[in-house]
PDB file of C-alpha atoms in Angstrom:
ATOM      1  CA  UNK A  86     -50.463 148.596   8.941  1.00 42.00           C
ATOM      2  CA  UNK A  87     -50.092 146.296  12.063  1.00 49.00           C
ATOM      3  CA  UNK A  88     -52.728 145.633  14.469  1.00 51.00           C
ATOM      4  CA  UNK A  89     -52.170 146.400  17.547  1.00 65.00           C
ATOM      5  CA  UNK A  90     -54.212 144.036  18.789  1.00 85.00           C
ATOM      6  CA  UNK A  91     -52.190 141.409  17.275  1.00 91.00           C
ATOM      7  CA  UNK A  92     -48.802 139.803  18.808  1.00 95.00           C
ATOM      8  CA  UNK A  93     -45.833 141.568  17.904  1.00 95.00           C
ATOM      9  CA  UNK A  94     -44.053 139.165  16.701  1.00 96.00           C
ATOM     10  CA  UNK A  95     -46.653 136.566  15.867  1.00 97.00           C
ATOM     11  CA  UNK A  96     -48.989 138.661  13.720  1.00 97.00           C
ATOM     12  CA  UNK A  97     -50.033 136.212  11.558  1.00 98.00           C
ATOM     13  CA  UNK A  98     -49.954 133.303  13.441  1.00 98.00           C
ATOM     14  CA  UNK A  99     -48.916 132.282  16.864  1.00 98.00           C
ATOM     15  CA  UNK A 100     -48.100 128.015  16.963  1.00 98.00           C
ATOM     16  CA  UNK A 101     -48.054 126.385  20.107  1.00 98.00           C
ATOM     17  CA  UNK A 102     -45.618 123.183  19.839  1.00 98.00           C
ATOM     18  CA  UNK A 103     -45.874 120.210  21.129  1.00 97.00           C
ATOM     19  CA  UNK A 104     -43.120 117.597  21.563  1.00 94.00           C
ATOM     20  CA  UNK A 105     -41.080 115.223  23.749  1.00 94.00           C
ATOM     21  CA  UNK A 106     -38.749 116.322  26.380  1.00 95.00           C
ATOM     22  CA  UNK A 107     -35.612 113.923  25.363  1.00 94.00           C
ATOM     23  CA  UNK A 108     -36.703 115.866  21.040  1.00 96.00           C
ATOM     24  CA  UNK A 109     -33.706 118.112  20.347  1.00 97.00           C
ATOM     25  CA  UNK A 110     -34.723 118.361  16.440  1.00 98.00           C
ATOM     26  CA  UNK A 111     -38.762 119.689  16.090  1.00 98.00           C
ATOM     27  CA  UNK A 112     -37.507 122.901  17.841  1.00 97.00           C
ATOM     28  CA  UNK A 113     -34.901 124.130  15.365  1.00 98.00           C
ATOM     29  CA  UNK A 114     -36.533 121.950  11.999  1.00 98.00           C
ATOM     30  CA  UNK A 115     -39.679 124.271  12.827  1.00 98.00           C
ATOM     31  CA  UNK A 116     -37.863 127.460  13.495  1.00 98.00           C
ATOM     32  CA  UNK A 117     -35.981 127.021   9.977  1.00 98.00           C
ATOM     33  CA  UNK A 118     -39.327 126.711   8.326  1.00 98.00           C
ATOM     34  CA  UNK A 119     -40.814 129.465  10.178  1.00 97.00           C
ATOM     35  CA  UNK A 120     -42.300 132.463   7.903  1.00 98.00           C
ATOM     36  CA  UNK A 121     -42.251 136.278   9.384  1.00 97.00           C
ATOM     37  CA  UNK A 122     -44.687 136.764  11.302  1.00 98.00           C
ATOM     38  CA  UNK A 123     -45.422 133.301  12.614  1.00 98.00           C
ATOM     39  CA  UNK A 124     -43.967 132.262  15.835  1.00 98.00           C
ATOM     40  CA  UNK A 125     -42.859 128.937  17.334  1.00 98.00           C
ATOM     41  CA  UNK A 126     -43.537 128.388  20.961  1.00 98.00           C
ATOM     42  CA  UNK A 127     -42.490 124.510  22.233  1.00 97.00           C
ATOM     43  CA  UNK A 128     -43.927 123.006  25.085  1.00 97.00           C
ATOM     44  CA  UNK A 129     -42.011 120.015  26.168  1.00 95.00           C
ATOM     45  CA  UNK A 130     -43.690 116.689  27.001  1.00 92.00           C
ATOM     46  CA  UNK A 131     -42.075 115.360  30.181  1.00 92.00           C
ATOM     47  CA  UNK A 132     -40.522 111.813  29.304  1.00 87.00           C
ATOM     48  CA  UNK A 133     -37.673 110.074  30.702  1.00 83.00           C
ATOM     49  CA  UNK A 134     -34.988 109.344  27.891  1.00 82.00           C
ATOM     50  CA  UNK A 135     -36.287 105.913  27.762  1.00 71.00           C
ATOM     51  CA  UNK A 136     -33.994 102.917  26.624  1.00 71.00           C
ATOM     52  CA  UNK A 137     -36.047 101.368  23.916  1.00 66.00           C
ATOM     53  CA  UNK A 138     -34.565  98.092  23.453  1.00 71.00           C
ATOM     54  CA  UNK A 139     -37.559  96.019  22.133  1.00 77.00           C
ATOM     55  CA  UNK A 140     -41.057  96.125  20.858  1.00 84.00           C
ATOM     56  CA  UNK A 141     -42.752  96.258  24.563  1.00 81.00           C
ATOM     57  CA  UNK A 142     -40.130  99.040  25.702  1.00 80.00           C
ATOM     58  CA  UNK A 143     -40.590 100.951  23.106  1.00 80.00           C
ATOM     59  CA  UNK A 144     -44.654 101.029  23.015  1.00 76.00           C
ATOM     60  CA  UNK A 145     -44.489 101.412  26.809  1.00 78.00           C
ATOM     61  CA  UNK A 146     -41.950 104.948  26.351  1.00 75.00           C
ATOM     62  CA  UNK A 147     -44.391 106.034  23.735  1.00 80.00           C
ATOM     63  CA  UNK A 148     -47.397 105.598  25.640  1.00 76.00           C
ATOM     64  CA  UNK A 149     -45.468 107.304  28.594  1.00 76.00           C
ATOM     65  CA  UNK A 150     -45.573 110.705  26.052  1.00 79.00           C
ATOM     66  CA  UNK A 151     -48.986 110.236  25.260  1.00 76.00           C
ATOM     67  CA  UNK A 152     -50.180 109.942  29.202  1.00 80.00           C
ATOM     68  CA  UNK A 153     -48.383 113.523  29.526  1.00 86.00           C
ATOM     69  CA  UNK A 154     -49.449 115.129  26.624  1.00 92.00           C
ATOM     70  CA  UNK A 155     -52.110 116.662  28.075  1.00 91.00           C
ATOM     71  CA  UNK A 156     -49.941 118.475  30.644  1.00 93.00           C
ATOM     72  CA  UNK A 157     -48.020 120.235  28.072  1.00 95.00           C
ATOM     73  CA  UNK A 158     -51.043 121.480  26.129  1.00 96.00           C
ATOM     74  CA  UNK A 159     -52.354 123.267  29.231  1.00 96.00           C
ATOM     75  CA  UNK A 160     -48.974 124.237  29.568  1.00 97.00           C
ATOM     76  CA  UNK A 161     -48.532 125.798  26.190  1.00 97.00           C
ATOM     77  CA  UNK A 162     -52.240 127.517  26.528  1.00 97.00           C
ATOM     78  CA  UNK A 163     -50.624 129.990  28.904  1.00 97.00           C
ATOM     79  CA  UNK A 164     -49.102 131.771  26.029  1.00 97.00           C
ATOM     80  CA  UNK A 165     -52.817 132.090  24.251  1.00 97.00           C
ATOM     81  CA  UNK A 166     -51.848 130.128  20.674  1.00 98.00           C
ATOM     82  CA  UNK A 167     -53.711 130.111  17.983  1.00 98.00           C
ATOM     83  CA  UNK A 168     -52.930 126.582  16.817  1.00 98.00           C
ATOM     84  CA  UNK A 169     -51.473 123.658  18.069  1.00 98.00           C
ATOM     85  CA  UNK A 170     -48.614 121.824  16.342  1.00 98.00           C
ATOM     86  CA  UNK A 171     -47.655 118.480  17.170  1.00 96.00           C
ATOM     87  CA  UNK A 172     -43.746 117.661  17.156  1.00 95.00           C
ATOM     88  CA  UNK A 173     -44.055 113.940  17.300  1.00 91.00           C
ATOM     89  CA  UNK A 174     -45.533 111.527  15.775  1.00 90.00           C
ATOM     90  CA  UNK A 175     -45.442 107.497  16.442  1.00 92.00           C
ATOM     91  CA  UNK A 176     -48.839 107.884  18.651  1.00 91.00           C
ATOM     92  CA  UNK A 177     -50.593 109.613  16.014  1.00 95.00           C
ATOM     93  CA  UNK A 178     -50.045 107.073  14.062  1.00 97.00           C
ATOM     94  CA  UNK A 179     -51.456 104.044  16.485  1.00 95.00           C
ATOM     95  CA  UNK A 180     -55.161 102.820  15.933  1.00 95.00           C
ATOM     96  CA  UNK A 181     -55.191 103.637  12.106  1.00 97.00           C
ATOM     97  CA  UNK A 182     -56.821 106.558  10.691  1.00 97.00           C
ATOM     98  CA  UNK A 183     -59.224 106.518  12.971  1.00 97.00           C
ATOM     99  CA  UNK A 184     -57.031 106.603  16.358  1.00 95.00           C
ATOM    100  CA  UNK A 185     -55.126 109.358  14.434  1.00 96.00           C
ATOM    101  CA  UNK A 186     -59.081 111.411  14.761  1.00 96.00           C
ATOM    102  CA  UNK A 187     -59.597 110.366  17.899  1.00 95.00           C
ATOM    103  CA  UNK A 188     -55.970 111.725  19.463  1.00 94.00           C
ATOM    104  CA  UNK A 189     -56.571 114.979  17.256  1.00 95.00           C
ATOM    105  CA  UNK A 190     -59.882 114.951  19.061  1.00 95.00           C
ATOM    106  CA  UNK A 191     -58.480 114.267  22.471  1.00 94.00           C
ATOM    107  CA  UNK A 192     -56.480 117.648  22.215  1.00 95.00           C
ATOM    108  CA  UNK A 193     -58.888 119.712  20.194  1.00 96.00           C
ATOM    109  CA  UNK A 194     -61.182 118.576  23.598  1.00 95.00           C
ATOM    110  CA  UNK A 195     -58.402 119.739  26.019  1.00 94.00           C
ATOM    111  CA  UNK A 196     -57.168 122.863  24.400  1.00 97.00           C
ATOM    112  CA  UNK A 197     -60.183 124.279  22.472  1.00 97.00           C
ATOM    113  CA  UNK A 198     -58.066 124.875  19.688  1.00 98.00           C
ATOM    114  CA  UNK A 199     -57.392 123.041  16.111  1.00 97.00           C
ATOM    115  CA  UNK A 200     -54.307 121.379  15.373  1.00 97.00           C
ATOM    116  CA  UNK A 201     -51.627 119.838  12.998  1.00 98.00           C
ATOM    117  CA  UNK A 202     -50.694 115.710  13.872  1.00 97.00           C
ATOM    118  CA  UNK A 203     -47.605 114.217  12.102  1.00 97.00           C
ATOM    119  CA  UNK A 204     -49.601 111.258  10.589  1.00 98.00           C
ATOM    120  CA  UNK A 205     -52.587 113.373   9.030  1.00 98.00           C
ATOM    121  CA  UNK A 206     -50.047 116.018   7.675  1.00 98.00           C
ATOM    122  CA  UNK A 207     -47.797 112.875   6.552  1.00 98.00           C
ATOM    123  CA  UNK A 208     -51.242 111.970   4.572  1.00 98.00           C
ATOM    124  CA  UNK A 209     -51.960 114.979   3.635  1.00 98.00           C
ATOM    125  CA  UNK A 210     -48.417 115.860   2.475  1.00 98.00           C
ATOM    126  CA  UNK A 211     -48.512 112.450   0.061  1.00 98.00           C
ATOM    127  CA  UNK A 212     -51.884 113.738  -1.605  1.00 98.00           C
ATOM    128  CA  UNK A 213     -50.974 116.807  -2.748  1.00 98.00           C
ATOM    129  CA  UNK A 214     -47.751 115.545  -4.611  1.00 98.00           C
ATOM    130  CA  UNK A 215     -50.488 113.753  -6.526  1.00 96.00           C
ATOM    131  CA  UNK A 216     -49.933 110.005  -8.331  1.00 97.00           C
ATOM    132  CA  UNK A 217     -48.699 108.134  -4.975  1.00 98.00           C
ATOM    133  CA  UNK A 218     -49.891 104.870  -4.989  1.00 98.00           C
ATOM    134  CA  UNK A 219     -47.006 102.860  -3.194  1.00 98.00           C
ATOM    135  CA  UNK A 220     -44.182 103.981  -0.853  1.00 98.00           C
ATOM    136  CA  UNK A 221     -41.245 102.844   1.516  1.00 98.00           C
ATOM    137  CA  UNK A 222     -40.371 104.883   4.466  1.00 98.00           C
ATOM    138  CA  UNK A 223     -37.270 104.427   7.485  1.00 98.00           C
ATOM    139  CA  UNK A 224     -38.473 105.284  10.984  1.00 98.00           C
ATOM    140  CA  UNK A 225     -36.287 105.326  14.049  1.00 96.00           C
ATOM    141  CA  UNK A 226     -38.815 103.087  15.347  1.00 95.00           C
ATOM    142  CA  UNK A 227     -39.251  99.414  16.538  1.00 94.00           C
ATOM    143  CA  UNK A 228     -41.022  97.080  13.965  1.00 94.00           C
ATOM    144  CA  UNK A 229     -44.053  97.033  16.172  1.00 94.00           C
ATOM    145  CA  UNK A 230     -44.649 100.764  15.779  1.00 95.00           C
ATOM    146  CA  UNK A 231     -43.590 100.639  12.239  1.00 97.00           C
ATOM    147  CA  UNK A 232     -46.316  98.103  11.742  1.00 97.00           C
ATOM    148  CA  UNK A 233     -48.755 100.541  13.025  1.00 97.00           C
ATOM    149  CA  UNK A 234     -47.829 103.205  10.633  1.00 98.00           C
ATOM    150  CA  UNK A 235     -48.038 100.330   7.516  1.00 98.00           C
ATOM    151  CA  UNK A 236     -51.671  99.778   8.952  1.00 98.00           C
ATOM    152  CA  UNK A 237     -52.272 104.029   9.160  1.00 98.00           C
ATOM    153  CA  UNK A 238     -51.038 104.526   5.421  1.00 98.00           C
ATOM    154  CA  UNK A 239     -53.249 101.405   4.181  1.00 98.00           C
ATOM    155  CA  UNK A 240     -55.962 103.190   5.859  1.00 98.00           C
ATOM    156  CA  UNK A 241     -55.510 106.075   3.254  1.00 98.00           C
ATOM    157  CA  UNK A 242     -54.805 103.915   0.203  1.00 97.00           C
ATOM    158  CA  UNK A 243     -51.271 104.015   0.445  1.00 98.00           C
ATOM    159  CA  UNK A 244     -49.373 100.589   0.277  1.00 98.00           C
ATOM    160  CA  UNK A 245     -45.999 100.116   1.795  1.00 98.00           C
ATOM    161  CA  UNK A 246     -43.476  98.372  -0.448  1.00 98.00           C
ATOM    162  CA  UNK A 247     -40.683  98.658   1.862  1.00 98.00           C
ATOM    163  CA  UNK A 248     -39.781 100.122   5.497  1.00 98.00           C
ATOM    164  CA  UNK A 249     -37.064 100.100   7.896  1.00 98.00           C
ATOM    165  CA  UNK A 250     -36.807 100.427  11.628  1.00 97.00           C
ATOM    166  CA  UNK A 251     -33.712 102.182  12.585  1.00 97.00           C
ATOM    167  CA  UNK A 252     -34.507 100.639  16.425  1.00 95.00           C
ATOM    168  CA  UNK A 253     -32.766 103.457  17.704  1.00 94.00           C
ATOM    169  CA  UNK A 254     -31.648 102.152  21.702  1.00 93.00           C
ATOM    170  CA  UNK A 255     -33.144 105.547  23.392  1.00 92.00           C
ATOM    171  CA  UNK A 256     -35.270 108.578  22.913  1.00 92.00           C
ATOM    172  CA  UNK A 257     -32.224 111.029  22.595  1.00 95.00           C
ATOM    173  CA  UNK A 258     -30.374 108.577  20.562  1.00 95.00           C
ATOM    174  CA  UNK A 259     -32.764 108.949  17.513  1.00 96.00           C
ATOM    175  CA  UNK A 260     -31.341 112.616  17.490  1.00 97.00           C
ATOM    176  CA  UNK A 261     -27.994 111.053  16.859  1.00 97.00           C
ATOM    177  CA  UNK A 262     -28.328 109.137  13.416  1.00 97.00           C
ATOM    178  CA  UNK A 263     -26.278 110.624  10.874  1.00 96.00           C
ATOM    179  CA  UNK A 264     -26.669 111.260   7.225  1.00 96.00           C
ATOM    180  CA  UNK A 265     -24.341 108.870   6.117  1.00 97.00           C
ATOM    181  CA  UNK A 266     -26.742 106.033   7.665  1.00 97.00           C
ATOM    182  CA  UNK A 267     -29.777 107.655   6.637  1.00 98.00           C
ATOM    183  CA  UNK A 268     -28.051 108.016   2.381  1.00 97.00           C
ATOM    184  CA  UNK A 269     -28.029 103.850   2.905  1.00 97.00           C
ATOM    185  CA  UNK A 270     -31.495 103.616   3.861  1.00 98.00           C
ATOM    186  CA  UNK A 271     -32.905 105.899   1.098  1.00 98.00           C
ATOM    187  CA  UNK A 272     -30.905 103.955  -1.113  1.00 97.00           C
ATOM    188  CA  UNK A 273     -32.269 100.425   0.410  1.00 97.00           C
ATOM    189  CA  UNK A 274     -35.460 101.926   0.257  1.00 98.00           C
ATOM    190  CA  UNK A 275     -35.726 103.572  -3.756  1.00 98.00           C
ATOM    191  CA  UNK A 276     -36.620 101.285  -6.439  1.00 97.00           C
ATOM    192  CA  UNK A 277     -39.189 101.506  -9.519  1.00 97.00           C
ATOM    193  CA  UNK A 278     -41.640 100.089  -7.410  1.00 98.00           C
ATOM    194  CA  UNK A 279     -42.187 103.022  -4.835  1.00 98.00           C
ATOM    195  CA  UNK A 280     -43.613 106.263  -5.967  1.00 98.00           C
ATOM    196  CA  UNK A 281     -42.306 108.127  -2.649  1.00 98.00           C
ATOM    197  CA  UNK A 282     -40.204 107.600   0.177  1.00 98.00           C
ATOM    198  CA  UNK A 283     -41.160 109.199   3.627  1.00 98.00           C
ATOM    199  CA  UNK A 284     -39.456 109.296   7.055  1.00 98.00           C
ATOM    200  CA  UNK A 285     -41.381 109.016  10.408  1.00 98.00           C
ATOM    201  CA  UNK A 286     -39.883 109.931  13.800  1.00 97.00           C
ATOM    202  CA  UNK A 287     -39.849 113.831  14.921  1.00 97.00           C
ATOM    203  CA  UNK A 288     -36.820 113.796  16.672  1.00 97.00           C
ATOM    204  CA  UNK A 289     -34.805 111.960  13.073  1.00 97.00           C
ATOM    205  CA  UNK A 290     -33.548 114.761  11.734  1.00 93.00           C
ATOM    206  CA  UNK A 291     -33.601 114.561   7.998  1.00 97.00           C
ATOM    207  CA  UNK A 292     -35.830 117.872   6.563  1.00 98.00           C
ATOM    208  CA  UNK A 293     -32.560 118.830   4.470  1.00 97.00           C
ATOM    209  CA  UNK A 294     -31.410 115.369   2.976  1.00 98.00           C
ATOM    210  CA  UNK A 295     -34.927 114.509   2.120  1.00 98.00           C
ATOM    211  CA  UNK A 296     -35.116 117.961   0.085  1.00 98.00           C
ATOM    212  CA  UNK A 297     -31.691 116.934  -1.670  1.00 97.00           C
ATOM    213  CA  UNK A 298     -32.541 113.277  -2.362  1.00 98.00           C
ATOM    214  CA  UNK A 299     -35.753 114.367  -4.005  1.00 97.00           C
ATOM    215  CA  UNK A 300     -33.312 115.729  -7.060  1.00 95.00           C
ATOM    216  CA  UNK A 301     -31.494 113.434  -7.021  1.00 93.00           C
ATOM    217  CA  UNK A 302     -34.412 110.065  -6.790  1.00 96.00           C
ATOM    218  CA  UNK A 303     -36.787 112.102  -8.478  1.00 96.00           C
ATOM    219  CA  UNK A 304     -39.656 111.113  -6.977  1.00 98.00           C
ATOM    220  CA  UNK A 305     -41.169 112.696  -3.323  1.00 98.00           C
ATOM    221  CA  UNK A 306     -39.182 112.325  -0.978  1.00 98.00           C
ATOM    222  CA  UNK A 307     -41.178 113.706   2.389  1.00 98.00           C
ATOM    223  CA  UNK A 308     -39.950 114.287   6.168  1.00 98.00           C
ATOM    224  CA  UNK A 309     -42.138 114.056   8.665  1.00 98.00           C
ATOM    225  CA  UNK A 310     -41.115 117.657  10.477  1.00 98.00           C
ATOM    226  CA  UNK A 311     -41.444 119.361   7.139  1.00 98.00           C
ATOM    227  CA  UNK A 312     -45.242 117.727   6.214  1.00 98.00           C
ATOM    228  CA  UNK A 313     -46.403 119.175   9.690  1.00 98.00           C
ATOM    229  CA  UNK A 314     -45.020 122.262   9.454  1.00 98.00           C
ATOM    230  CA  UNK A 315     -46.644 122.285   6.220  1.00 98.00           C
ATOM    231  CA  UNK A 316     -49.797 121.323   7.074  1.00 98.00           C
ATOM    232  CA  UNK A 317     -49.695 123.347  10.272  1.00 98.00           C
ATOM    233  CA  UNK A 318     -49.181 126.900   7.748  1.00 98.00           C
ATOM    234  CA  UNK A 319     -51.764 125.996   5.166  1.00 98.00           C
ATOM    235  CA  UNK A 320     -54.503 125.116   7.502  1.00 98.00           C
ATOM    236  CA  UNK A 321     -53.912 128.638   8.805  1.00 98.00           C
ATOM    237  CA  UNK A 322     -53.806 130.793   4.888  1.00 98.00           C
ATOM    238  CA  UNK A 323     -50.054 130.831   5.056  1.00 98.00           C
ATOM    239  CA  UNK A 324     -49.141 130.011   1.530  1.00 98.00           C
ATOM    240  CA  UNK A 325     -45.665 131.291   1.619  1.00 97.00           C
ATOM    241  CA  UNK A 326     -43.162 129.729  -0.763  1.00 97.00           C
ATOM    242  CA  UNK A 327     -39.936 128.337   2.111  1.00 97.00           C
ATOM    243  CA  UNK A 328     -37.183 127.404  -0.249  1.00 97.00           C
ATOM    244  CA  UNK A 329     -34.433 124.785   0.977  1.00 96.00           C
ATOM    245  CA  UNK A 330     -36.915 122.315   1.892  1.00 97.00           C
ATOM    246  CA  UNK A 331     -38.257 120.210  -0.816  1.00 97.00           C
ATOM    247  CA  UNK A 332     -40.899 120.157  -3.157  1.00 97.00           C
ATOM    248  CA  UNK A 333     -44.129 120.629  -0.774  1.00 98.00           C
ATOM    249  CA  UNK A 334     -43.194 123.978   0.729  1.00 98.00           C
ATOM    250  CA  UNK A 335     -42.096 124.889  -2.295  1.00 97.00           C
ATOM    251  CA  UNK A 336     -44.940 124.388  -4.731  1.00 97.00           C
ATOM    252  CA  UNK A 337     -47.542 123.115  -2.659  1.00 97.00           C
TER     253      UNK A 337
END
């Protein structure tokens, strides 16, 4: 029997969501992968839909995102979450493993509450497929950020073979890559010398083609929105089996 005391709707689990303004693809990815009982509740971090069109531009719009984080966690608070999920992911992954702690900590400090950050899932996500020694991964990123998220993965013992920066000219523009262009990258990316291919960038939307190119690479093929959304249900009991999605909601 239900509760009462319990949110209709969100009687297991009630996730507040955090993510950029100009991201039109965390919302829905997370919704898709939502279990009964859990609910979704997306606070938007005000950005401008920055033209990122070189290294310094682009650090500069990210660091924009991460001076107004904190807004949209007290924001999100007013609904009384029990966890917070983070729906982007390029400043988790700046400063290594150890910036990735101290952001966590940063929020955890603000909000009171535990949370989900795309690089720890992303790390977290690799590990449980087991075996992963090497991988390639395709960001919509500039190589400066991508370089920080070759340093983060080195940090856990993971070495990067290969990567590509899409460079994608603005924030809402990285919504906008199709899956033509991201079939060409996985295929640029593969070869016997990666063990797993991931894909960085919240607002890339690729949880579906990453399921289907795991079948067909055979090896892990992980998105970034489906490793948090992951992480974010397991840290919390939820071991429900979502189907559609690849191999770590599935089995893991």
């Amino acid at each position: 029997m239900q509760d009462e005391a319990k949110d209709s709707r969100g009687w297991r689990k009630v996730f507040g969501v955090l993510g950029p303004s100009t991201n039109t693809t965390v919302q829905p990815d997370f919704d898709d992968m939502r279990p009964a009982g859990v609910t979704n509740h997306y606070s938007r971090i005000i950005v401008s839909n920055a033209q990122a069109i070189s290294n310094e531009t682009f650090l500069a719009g990210t660091q924009a995102i991460a001076d107004n984080t904190v807004d949209a966690v007290k924001s999100v608070m007013t609904a009384d979450p029990d966890y917070l999920v983070m729906g982007m992911s390029a400043i988790t992954f700046y400063g290594g493993a150890e910036g990735a702690a101290r952001f966590r900590r940063q929020i955890r400090e603000v909000s009171g509450l535990y949370l989900s950050t795309g690089s720890e899932s992303l790390a977290a996500a690799i590990a449980a497929y087991g075996g992963v020694k090497k991988v390639a991964f395709v960001s919509p990123y500039y190589p400066v950020a991508n370089e920080q998220v070759r340093n983060f993965l080195s940090d856990y013992g993971y070495e990067t073979v290969r990567d590509v920066p899409l460079q994608c000219p603005s924030w809402t523009s990285i919504a906008r890559v199709g899956t033509p262009r991201l079939r060409e990258v996985l295929k640029q990316l593969d070869g016997d010398d990666v063990d797993a291919i991931l894909q960085v960038g919240t607002n890339l939307s690729m949880v579906k083609l990453a399921a289907a190119a795991e079948m067909w690479l055979g090896k892990p093929v992980i998105a970034i929105n489906t490793a948090t959304y992951w992480h974010a249900l397991r840290a919390n009991g939820i071991q429900d089996k979502v189907y559609g999605f690849g191999r770590l909601l599935e089995e893991f």
